[in-house]
XYZ file of C-alpha atoms in Angstrom:
621
model
C -45.261 5.803 -14.925
C -45.288 3.147 -12.189
C -43.874 5.464 -9.565
C -46.515 8.067 -10.435
C -49.471 5.905 -9.396
C -50.270 7.641 -6.144
C -53.800 8.094 -4.969
C -55.271 11.483 -4.141
C -55.582 10.428 -0.524
C -51.909 9.488 -0.311
C -50.895 12.714 -2.013
C -52.886 14.727 0.502
C -51.182 12.950 3.384
C -47.684 13.120 1.917
C -47.695 16.724 0.728
C -49.049 19.180 3.207
C -49.743 22.047 0.824
C -50.342 22.885 -2.841
C -46.781 24.152 -3.214
C -45.275 20.728 -2.540
C -47.927 18.965 -4.611
C -47.274 21.257 -7.569
C -43.517 20.742 -7.366
C -43.970 16.984 -7.064
C -45.847 16.917 -10.374
C -43.380 19.239 -12.095
C -40.368 17.310 -10.887
C -41.679 14.027 -12.223
C -39.564 12.445 -14.945
C -42.542 12.011 -17.314
C -43.368 15.699 -17.152
C -39.737 16.686 -17.650
C -39.409 14.187 -20.494
C -42.437 15.707 -22.238
C -40.914 19.131 -21.732
C -37.593 18.061 -23.266
C -39.303 16.426 -26.260
C -41.126 19.641 -27.073
C -37.902 21.591 -26.841
C -36.160 19.146 -29.178
C -39.028 19.537 -31.637
C -38.639 23.277 -31.263
C -34.903 23.174 -32.037
C -35.284 20.814 -34.999
C -37.812 23.151 -36.604
C -35.401 26.041 -36.296
C -32.542 24.189 -37.952
C -34.164 22.523 -40.960
C -34.403 24.451 -44.264
C -37.935 25.545 -45.072
C -39.638 25.307 -48.443
C -43.155 26.370 -49.311
C -45.496 23.351 -49.190
C -49.225 23.726 -49.829
C -51.925 21.243 -48.842
C -55.658 21.380 -49.685
C -57.763 23.345 -47.191
C -61.016 21.683 -46.133
C -63.888 24.013 -45.177
C -63.903 22.830 -41.573
C -60.193 23.646 -41.288
C -60.825 27.146 -42.580
C -63.417 27.690 -39.861
C -61.104 26.324 -37.134
C -58.183 28.491 -38.220
C -60.384 31.586 -38.460
C -61.708 31.084 -34.901
C -58.200 30.332 -33.611
C -56.757 33.482 -35.183
C -59.579 35.544 -33.660
C -59.069 34.147 -30.157
C -55.251 34.010 -30.148
C -54.041 36.924 -27.978
C -50.699 37.449 -29.715
C -49.829 38.920 -33.120
C -50.377 36.251 -35.749
C -50.025 35.572 -39.493
C -52.056 33.922 -42.223
C -51.731 30.169 -42.524
C -54.167 29.572 -45.379
C -55.335 31.012 -48.658
C -58.709 30.469 -50.269
C -57.735 27.014 -51.487
C -54.605 25.861 -49.614
C -52.924 25.606 -46.246
C -49.273 26.638 -45.961
C -47.408 23.862 -44.143
C -44.484 26.088 -43.181
C -46.762 28.599 -41.455
C -48.601 25.792 -39.645
C -45.337 24.404 -38.316
C -44.250 27.857 -37.219
C -47.545 28.368 -35.411
C -47.150 24.971 -33.728
C -43.733 26.080 -32.596
C -45.083 29.335 -31.245
C -47.977 27.717 -29.376
C -45.880 24.915 -27.881
C -43.300 27.291 -26.439
C -45.833 29.765 -25.097
C -47.838 26.955 -23.519
C -44.682 25.752 -21.817
C -44.138 29.235 -20.469
C -47.686 29.237 -19.191
C -47.979 25.793 -17.621
C -44.407 25.312 -16.418
C -42.713 28.519 -15.417
C -45.279 31.215 -14.689
C -47.169 29.162 -12.066
C -43.877 28.504 -10.310
C -43.159 32.214 -10.117
C -46.451 32.815 -8.319
C -45.905 30.095 -5.727
C -42.145 30.530 -5.208
C -41.342 31.878 -1.783
C -39.836 35.125 -3.018
C -40.694 38.770 -2.491
C -43.180 40.568 -4.742
C -40.546 42.620 -6.581
C -38.673 39.454 -7.551
C -41.881 37.948 -8.921
C -42.775 41.078 -10.907
C -39.332 41.287 -12.523
C -39.475 37.639 -13.580
C -42.992 37.959 -14.954
C -42.026 41.028 -16.990
C -38.963 39.302 -18.429
C -40.876 36.146 -19.330
C -43.773 38.104 -20.797
C -41.353 39.950 -23.059
C -39.916 36.626 -24.192
C -43.395 35.305 -24.886
C -44.275 38.388 -26.923
C -41.003 38.420 -28.863
C -41.463 34.884 -30.141
C -44.583 35.463 -32.302
C -43.303 38.891 -33.341
C -40.070 37.304 -34.535
C -41.965 34.648 -36.462
C -44.110 37.296 -38.146
C -40.978 39.227 -39.086
C -39.530 36.050 -40.505
C -42.686 35.421 -42.506
C -43.544 38.923 -43.756
C -40.609 41.280 -43.455
C -38.344 38.768 -45.209
C -35.304 39.307 -43.061
C -32.358 36.923 -43.728
C -33.277 33.398 -42.697
C -30.171 32.784 -40.624
C -30.645 35.996 -38.676
C -34.215 35.175 -37.767
C -33.367 31.612 -36.794
C -30.644 32.935 -34.543
C -33.056 35.368 -32.876
C -35.660 32.690 -32.224
C -33.037 30.227 -31.046
C -31.563 32.750 -28.596
C -34.995 33.445 -27.125
C -35.605 29.729 -26.705
C -32.193 29.182 -25.199
C -32.794 31.935 -22.657
C -36.045 30.258 -21.743
C -34.371 26.876 -21.272
C -31.663 28.315 -19.029
C -34.049 30.324 -16.854
C -36.608 27.537 -16.604
C -34.195 24.718 -15.836
C -32.000 26.598 -13.367
C -34.906 27.955 -11.383
C -37.153 24.915 -11.499
C -34.470 22.352 -10.661
C -33.584 24.312 -7.557
C -37.131 23.977 -6.247
C -37.392 20.349 -7.311
C -34.258 19.581 -5.313
C -35.586 21.363 -2.246
C -38.713 19.228 -2.329
C -36.813 15.996 -2.873
C -34.451 16.939 -0.089
C -37.412 17.126 2.307
C -38.556 13.682 1.222
C -35.033 12.264 1.592
C -34.670 13.716 5.079
C -37.892 12.023 6.131
C -36.721 8.667 4.814
C -33.261 9.077 6.359
C -34.719 9.960 9.755
C -36.699 6.747 9.684
C -33.578 4.856 8.671
C -31.651 6.521 11.508
C -34.305 5.415 13.988
C -33.837 1.842 12.846
C -30.045 2.174 13.103
C -30.287 3.204 16.750
C -32.133 0.000 17.446
C -29.517 -2.166 15.782
C -26.258 -1.331 13.972
C -25.491 -3.862 11.257
C -21.955 -4.860 10.283
C -20.813 -5.420 6.693
C -17.635 -6.899 5.241
C -15.595 -5.114 2.594
C -16.659 -7.726 0.042
C -20.245 -6.570 0.539
C -19.474 -2.845 0.731
C -17.584 -2.682 -2.559
C -20.648 -3.886 -4.476
C -22.414 -0.614 -3.702
C -20.432 1.571 -6.081
C -22.900 3.030 -8.587
C -25.005 6.220 -8.775
C -28.115 4.194 -7.927
C -26.490 2.356 -5.031
C -23.671 4.332 -3.449
C -22.069 3.488 -0.105
C -18.974 5.112 1.331
C -16.915 4.460 4.463
C -15.687 7.192 6.813
C -13.604 5.821 9.664
C -15.381 2.575 10.517
C -18.907 3.692 9.626
C -20.822 3.029 6.408
C -22.999 5.720 4.845
C -25.586 5.201 2.122
C -25.338 8.495 0.191
C -27.324 7.418 -2.883
C -30.048 10.007 -2.302
C -27.525 12.691 -1.308
C -25.446 12.549 -4.518
C -27.407 15.226 -6.366
C -27.101 17.658 -3.439
C -23.415 17.151 -2.758
C -21.611 20.513 -3.148
C -18.670 18.678 -4.730
C -20.859 17.144 -7.415
C -20.175 13.569 -8.430
C -16.836 13.458 -6.642
C -18.384 10.985 -4.185
C -18.785 8.476 -7.020
C -15.015 8.335 -7.390
C -14.897 6.744 -3.948
C -18.141 4.804 -4.094
C -17.808 1.463 -2.354
C -14.499 2.495 -0.786
C -12.896 4.279 2.147
C -13.374 8.057 1.863
C -12.090 9.008 5.319
C -9.071 10.978 4.089
C -11.151 12.792 1.488
C -13.749 13.711 4.097
C -11.095 15.379 6.253
C -9.028 17.005 3.510
C -11.823 18.430 1.327
C -14.389 19.607 3.853
C -14.332 22.708 6.108
C -12.900 22.341 9.588
C -16.285 23.169 11.111
C -17.686 20.007 9.478
C -14.757 17.706 10.158
C -15.009 18.488 13.865
C -18.309 16.644 13.743
C -19.384 13.266 12.484
C -20.764 13.036 8.923
C -24.592 13.347 8.774
C -25.801 10.427 10.850
C -29.104 10.061 9.001
C -27.133 8.417 6.173
C -25.302 5.915 8.385
C -26.441 2.335 7.837
C -23.834 0.270 9.673
C -20.196 -0.408 10.434
C -17.331 -2.163 8.712
C -16.596 -5.586 10.116
C -12.972 -5.906 11.291
C -12.188 -2.364 10.135
C -8.482 -1.554 10.209
C -7.783 2.155 10.573
C -4.209 2.933 9.638
C -4.240 6.676 10.299
C -5.389 8.833 13.170
C -7.670 11.796 12.568
C -8.311 12.661 16.195
C -5.101 14.616 16.737
C -5.664 18.386 16.533
C -2.537 18.958 14.430
C -4.194 18.909 10.997
C -7.413 20.440 12.319
C -5.507 23.444 13.719
C -3.694 23.988 10.427
C -6.992 23.962 8.537
C -8.595 26.434 10.923
C -5.672 28.851 10.667
C -5.574 28.642 6.870
C -9.362 29.120 6.643
C -9.096 32.149 8.886
C -6.312 33.620 6.746
C -7.932 32.843 3.381
C -11.697 32.109 3.355
C -12.609 28.901 1.528
C -14.550 30.764 -1.151
C -11.243 32.291 -2.268
C -9.264 29.064 -2.479
C -10.154 28.699 -6.143
C -11.085 31.137 -8.945
C -7.606 32.681 -9.050
C -7.200 34.917 -12.093
C -3.588 33.795 -12.590
C -4.713 30.172 -12.765
C -7.445 31.038 -15.289
C -4.947 32.953 -17.427
C -2.397 30.130 -17.244
C -5.055 27.598 -18.097
C -6.207 29.572 -21.124
C -2.670 30.050 -22.446
C -1.748 26.382 -21.886
C -4.904 25.174 -23.617
C -4.432 27.487 -26.603
C -0.757 26.511 -26.782
C -1.610 22.808 -26.706
C -4.269 23.052 -29.429
C -1.990 25.188 -31.611
C 0.885 22.705 -31.197
C -1.449 19.791 -31.971
C -2.465 21.507 -35.207
C 1.187 22.256 -35.995
C 2.180 18.638 -35.323
C -0.638 17.107 -37.392
C 0.040 19.273 -40.410
C 3.857 19.445 -40.355
C 5.081 16.572 -38.133
C 8.531 18.038 -37.513
C 10.857 17.457 -34.583
C 10.073 20.912 -33.206
C 6.327 20.310 -33.477
C 6.660 16.969 -31.597
C 8.707 18.547 -28.787
C 6.315 21.483 -28.451
C 3.262 19.210 -28.471
C 4.707 17.013 -25.721
C 5.684 20.056 -23.658
C 2.329 21.831 -23.926
C 0.377 18.603 -23.367
C 2.218 18.182 -20.056
C 1.655 21.863 -19.214
C -2.065 21.487 -19.847
C -2.025 18.444 -17.559
C -0.227 19.979 -14.587
C -1.735 23.464 -14.855
C -5.354 22.698 -15.770
C -6.139 19.010 -15.442
C -4.470 18.505 -12.062
C -6.325 21.384 -10.400
C -9.554 20.445 -12.156
C -9.528 16.839 -10.953
C -8.841 18.067 -7.411
C -11.742 20.543 -7.776
C -9.237 23.324 -7.170
C -9.598 25.084 -10.513
C -12.886 26.838 -9.781
C -15.566 26.925 -7.102
C -17.977 26.180 -9.947
C -18.009 22.390 -9.899
C -18.938 22.197 -13.600
C -15.971 24.344 -14.608
C -13.602 22.304 -12.430
C -15.094 19.119 -13.874
C -14.444 20.382 -17.418
C -10.915 21.418 -16.438
C -10.337 17.848 -15.267
C -11.446 16.582 -18.656
C -8.474 18.346 -20.240
C -6.700 15.066 -19.494
C -9.027 13.401 -22.000
C -8.180 16.175 -24.440
C -4.530 15.160 -24.103
C -5.706 11.585 -24.805
C -5.556 10.040 -21.330
C -8.516 9.592 -18.952
C -9.720 11.820 -16.134
C -11.963 9.257 -14.429
C -9.015 6.884 -13.924
C -6.802 9.732 -12.765
C -9.283 10.996 -10.181
C -9.759 7.571 -8.643
C -6.214 6.254 -8.752
C -4.658 9.614 -7.810
C -7.116 11.253 -5.394
C -8.070 8.023 -3.618
C -5.163 5.725 -4.405
C -2.346 8.210 -3.729
C -3.452 11.308 -1.812
C -5.365 9.279 0.753
C -2.372 7.060 1.542
C 0.795 8.729 0.274
C 3.891 6.468 0.239
C 1.998 3.699 2.034
C 3.338 0.458 0.571
C 0.146 -1.594 0.612
C -2.223 1.217 -0.391
C -0.475 3.829 -2.566
C -1.154 3.025 -6.220
C 2.258 4.403 -7.221
C 3.965 1.326 -5.796
C 1.680 -1.024 -7.729
C 2.235 0.668 -11.076
C 6.045 0.763 -10.817
C 6.983 -2.587 -9.272
C 8.727 -4.903 -10.234
C 10.426 -2.627 -12.763
C 11.470 -0.173 -10.049
C 11.978 -0.824 -6.344
C 10.833 2.241 -4.387
C 10.148 0.815 -0.914
C 12.554 -1.051 1.408
C 9.993 -3.829 1.993
C 9.552 -4.602 -1.684
C 11.433 -7.623 -2.977
C 14.795 -6.767 -4.516
C 15.727 -8.463 -7.812
C 19.185 -8.618 -9.378
C 18.353 -6.029 -12.047
C 17.343 -3.415 -9.484
C 21.014 -2.567 -8.924
C 20.842 -0.908 -12.352
C 17.529 0.877 -11.787
C 19.201 4.247 -11.241
C 20.480 3.912 -14.819
C 17.531 2.454 -16.732
C 14.935 4.562 -14.893
C 15.494 7.334 -17.435
C 14.422 4.951 -20.201
C 11.340 3.858 -18.243
C 10.301 7.487 -17.726
C 10.196 7.797 -21.512
C 7.224 5.428 -21.612
C 5.117 6.844 -18.761
C 2.624 8.466 -21.127
C 2.296 5.246 -23.140
C 1.383 3.276 -20.020
C -1.118 5.955 -18.940
C -2.857 5.998 -22.295
C -2.733 2.316 -23.175
C -3.492 1.238 -19.602
C -6.788 3.118 -19.450
C -9.123 0.150 -19.779
C -7.046 -2.030 -17.474
C -7.105 0.694 -14.810
C -10.868 1.008 -15.146
C -11.121 -2.507 -13.707
C -9.157 -1.699 -10.544
C -9.860 1.622 -8.890
C -9.477 1.125 -5.201
C -7.106 0.582 -2.339
C -8.853 -2.717 -1.617
C -8.106 -5.845 -3.703
C -11.727 -7.020 -3.897
C -12.957 -3.714 -5.300
C -14.022 -3.211 -8.898
C -14.926 0.435 -9.432
C -18.075 1.630 -11.159
C -17.587 2.891 -14.696
C -20.498 4.108 -16.780
C -20.953 2.945 -20.359
C -20.605 6.574 -21.410
C -17.102 6.698 -19.919
C -16.075 3.556 -21.771
C -17.448 4.893 -25.065
C -15.726 8.217 -24.449
C -12.390 6.502 -23.867
C -12.752 4.409 -27.014
C -13.364 7.617 -28.974
C -10.437 9.367 -27.261
C -8.027 6.545 -28.053
C -9.186 6.313 -31.674
C -8.690 10.071 -32.047
C -5.262 9.858 -30.416
C -3.997 7.179 -32.786
C -5.696 8.735 -35.808
C -4.569 12.328 -35.287
C -1.063 11.752 -33.965
C 0.001 8.635 -35.880
C -2.237 7.427 -38.725
C -2.935 10.775 -40.407
C 0.723 11.946 -40.268
C 1.737 8.515 -41.637
C -0.567 8.972 -44.626
C 0.425 12.578 -45.194
C 4.181 12.119 -44.727
C 5.543 8.626 -44.129
C 5.282 5.998 -41.434
C 8.940 6.334 -40.431
C 8.658 10.085 -39.937
C 5.268 9.877 -38.217
C 6.267 7.097 -35.828
C 9.535 8.812 -34.930
C 7.840 12.120 -34.174
C 5.031 10.308 -32.342
C 7.602 8.672 -30.067
C 9.350 12.025 -29.435
C 6.083 13.757 -28.575
C 5.098 11.033 -26.076
C 8.592 10.903 -24.566
C 8.639 14.675 -23.970
C 5.130 14.491 -22.508
C 6.223 11.630 -20.228
C 9.341 13.346 -18.908
C 7.572 16.645 -18.293
C 5.038 14.908 -16.099
C 6.847 11.973 -14.466
C 9.851 13.846 -13.086
C 7.728 16.242 -11.045
C 6.043 13.368 -9.241
C 9.301 11.482 -8.707
C 11.084 14.301 -6.913
C 8.085 14.952 -4.651
C 7.865 11.527 -3.004
C 10.676 9.258 -4.144
C 13.671 10.921 -2.534
C 15.922 10.109 0.419
C 14.213 12.831 2.461
C 10.606 11.702 1.878
C 9.365 9.077 4.312
C 7.612 5.789 3.541
C 5.240 3.684 5.634
C 3.652 0.240 5.604
C 0.990 -1.633 7.547
C 3.455 -2.705 10.245
C 4.915 0.694 11.162
C 1.984 3.037 10.489
C 0.878 2.846 14.149
C -2.081 5.270 13.972
C 0.055 8.216 12.868
C -1.854 11.436 12.305
C -2.848 11.637 8.639
C -1.841 15.300 8.320
C 1.625 14.641 9.743
C 2.186 11.820 7.254
C 1.423 14.136 4.332
C 4.288 16.357 5.468
C 6.744 13.582 6.357
C 6.188 11.579 3.155
C 6.463 14.510 0.746
C 9.109 17.066 -0.139
C 9.094 20.464 -1.793
C 11.598 21.952 -4.226
C 12.589 25.350 -5.627
C 9.999 27.283 -3.643
C 11.553 30.640 -4.522
C 11.582 29.934 -8.245
C 8.843 31.635 -10.264
C 9.699 29.456 -13.282
C 9.531 26.096 -11.497
C 6.331 27.042 -9.686
C 4.554 27.657 -12.962
C 6.256 24.949 -15.031
C 5.354 22.305 -12.441
C 1.820 23.572 -11.921
C 2.613 24.236 -8.259
C 3.807 20.670 -7.660
C 6.948 22.117 -6.093
C 4.617 23.004 -3.164
C 3.818 19.325 -2.746
C 3.376 19.354 1.037
C 0.906 22.221 0.880
C -0.914 20.568 -2.007
C -1.344 17.286 -0.124
C -2.735 19.015 2.935
C -5.001 21.294 0.884
C -5.736 19.568 -2.450
C -8.693 21.894 -3.091
C -6.409 24.944 -3.049
C -5.526 26.538 -6.414
C -1.825 25.831 -7.034
C -1.163 29.493 -7.832
C -2.033 30.374 -4.215
C -0.208 27.601 -2.349
C 2.721 29.914 -1.667
C 0.474 32.031 0.575
C -0.056 29.213 3.089
C 3.452 27.707 3.016
C 4.759 29.628 6.038
C 1.801 28.575 8.208
C 2.344 24.889 7.473
C 6.115 25.105 7.888
C 5.749 26.838 11.253
C 3.159 24.332 12.504
C 5.416 21.449 11.460
C 8.326 23.018 13.332
C 6.223 23.440 16.483
C 5.150 19.789 16.318
C 8.732 18.644 15.642
C 7.780 17.184 12.246
C 10.298 16.987 9.417
C 9.385 19.541 6.744
C 11.840 19.252 3.862
C 12.375 21.497 0.865
C 15.081 21.170 -1.780
C 16.700 24.444 -2.841
C 16.381 23.513 -6.517
C 14.850 20.958 -8.861
C 18.328 19.572 -9.598
C 18.949 18.847 -5.914
C 15.638 16.987 -5.708
C 16.477 14.998 -8.848
C 19.878 14.009 -7.448
C 18.218 12.804 -4.242
C 15.799 10.718 -6.326
C 18.772 9.207 -8.186
C 20.528 8.340 -4.906
C 17.406 6.700 -3.487
C 17.078 4.462 -6.550
C 20.746 3.519 -6.328
C 20.554 2.622 -2.625
C 17.304 0.647 -2.938
C 18.742 -1.183 -5.906
C 21.811 -2.377 -4.000
C 20.610 -2.712 -0.382
C 17.675 -4.501 1.203
C 17.217 -1.715 3.745
C 18.104 1.952 3.861
């Protein structure tokens, strides 16, 4: 309650009208907490079995209940006999009063002061009044008409649920608008101070600000404190994945061209990075022109929500769950192969788009789609940070791309990496290593949680909830796919099928990535030769497509065969990437940039094999 101790005088100065004052009170955490507690009480009462309990009725209680029944404006029911009070009826009446009072003190006043037209207000009042009237009527029906208990509970619960949805959606919107005004005032003051003096910070200081309550990001060489902006960000909590790190590439690749032409909101800027080293150029119009042409051809609100993607996602998810059930209960070779295949399909067709916020324009739905990776027993939070920030931002960049860290020294993929004697055999043993990709993803979860950034001194923020979730996920993975089949069948059978399932899952995922970036045709860069190259051009030069005319490969790979298009437009649903391919190819041709596509998956795989063989036997290509 400490933050609520504001004098009347201060309130009058801070909030210019009753509308803001009212919303300030209603948005306070104590008020919302009280509201949630009443709702929980409400739900508990609906779920517990009721038995008739009688307690002695004192004369004074009889008088109070008689007056209350007379004054209560809604239909009511008897709560006492001549000698006893009925506890069940009293609890039901408490339920009824608490909910109706919440309607009265929380939602109805907001309707009157919301800045909406009269018709909108009337419609909302009518709907809410019906809900208020239905609640006591339903309780009376439950008490006197003796309808089935489950049916009545369902009716009351549905009414309550409707109330929660309407109240929370509408009230939170207004709370945010008020808070946004307050934040703008504070940020303007902060901006005024910045103009007087711009402070410089080292990376070692910046990376400490990586939590929801203390979130800094870097765009180009400037530092922005976006802590107060997190809840208003259209992309949701995506900013947290880059908290305390460099988000320049994500700013340019995920935001509309009209925004990227400008600087990020300067009211959030708090300083600059000391000795900032910018490897890529974003000032060239090449990438900006591509974005503008694509946005003109396909408006941004149509980049996601593709019905084909939704249908694919549904079928892949159902297929995965069915195969998981089949595997757990039968543990055959076919069940292991199918489980591995559909797990990979769920990853590339649902999870990948979800974690790039390309599955749906609804950020919650995309967020849930990203969590399909947890359903296949890996971790979405690690994937988003190591993939979106540690790969997409710096593709095939030796010092920054996480792919080089996770594969070396087992595989040499860059000419500047040290070559060991065993690398001359890497084109042969790579196929064994690819068998274990899923094992390293799953078992390396907690290690990856400790290292999320492109910068060595960074330790990414991970909530306790995420850690608990991953512990649960890993326990479920081992229990469902190994321990239970071992008990039901035998350890030898279970372990063998468990290995097959993970190997199939690994191959179905790893090979797509390998042929996109680790081929003779895909370029590589490092700190010495980057030389301020345009970021958009690097995405094209350091990636390669394959089998663009193949319907099967497009859907089996989750659109990863359109890798160049995906890297330039990660927020684009993979089922629509084909529509923008010609624009990007033509722009690359005009700028004399190498745009490479393999005619088939086999050709891409052969090129990957040749690259491994050359890097294993030569110091330079």
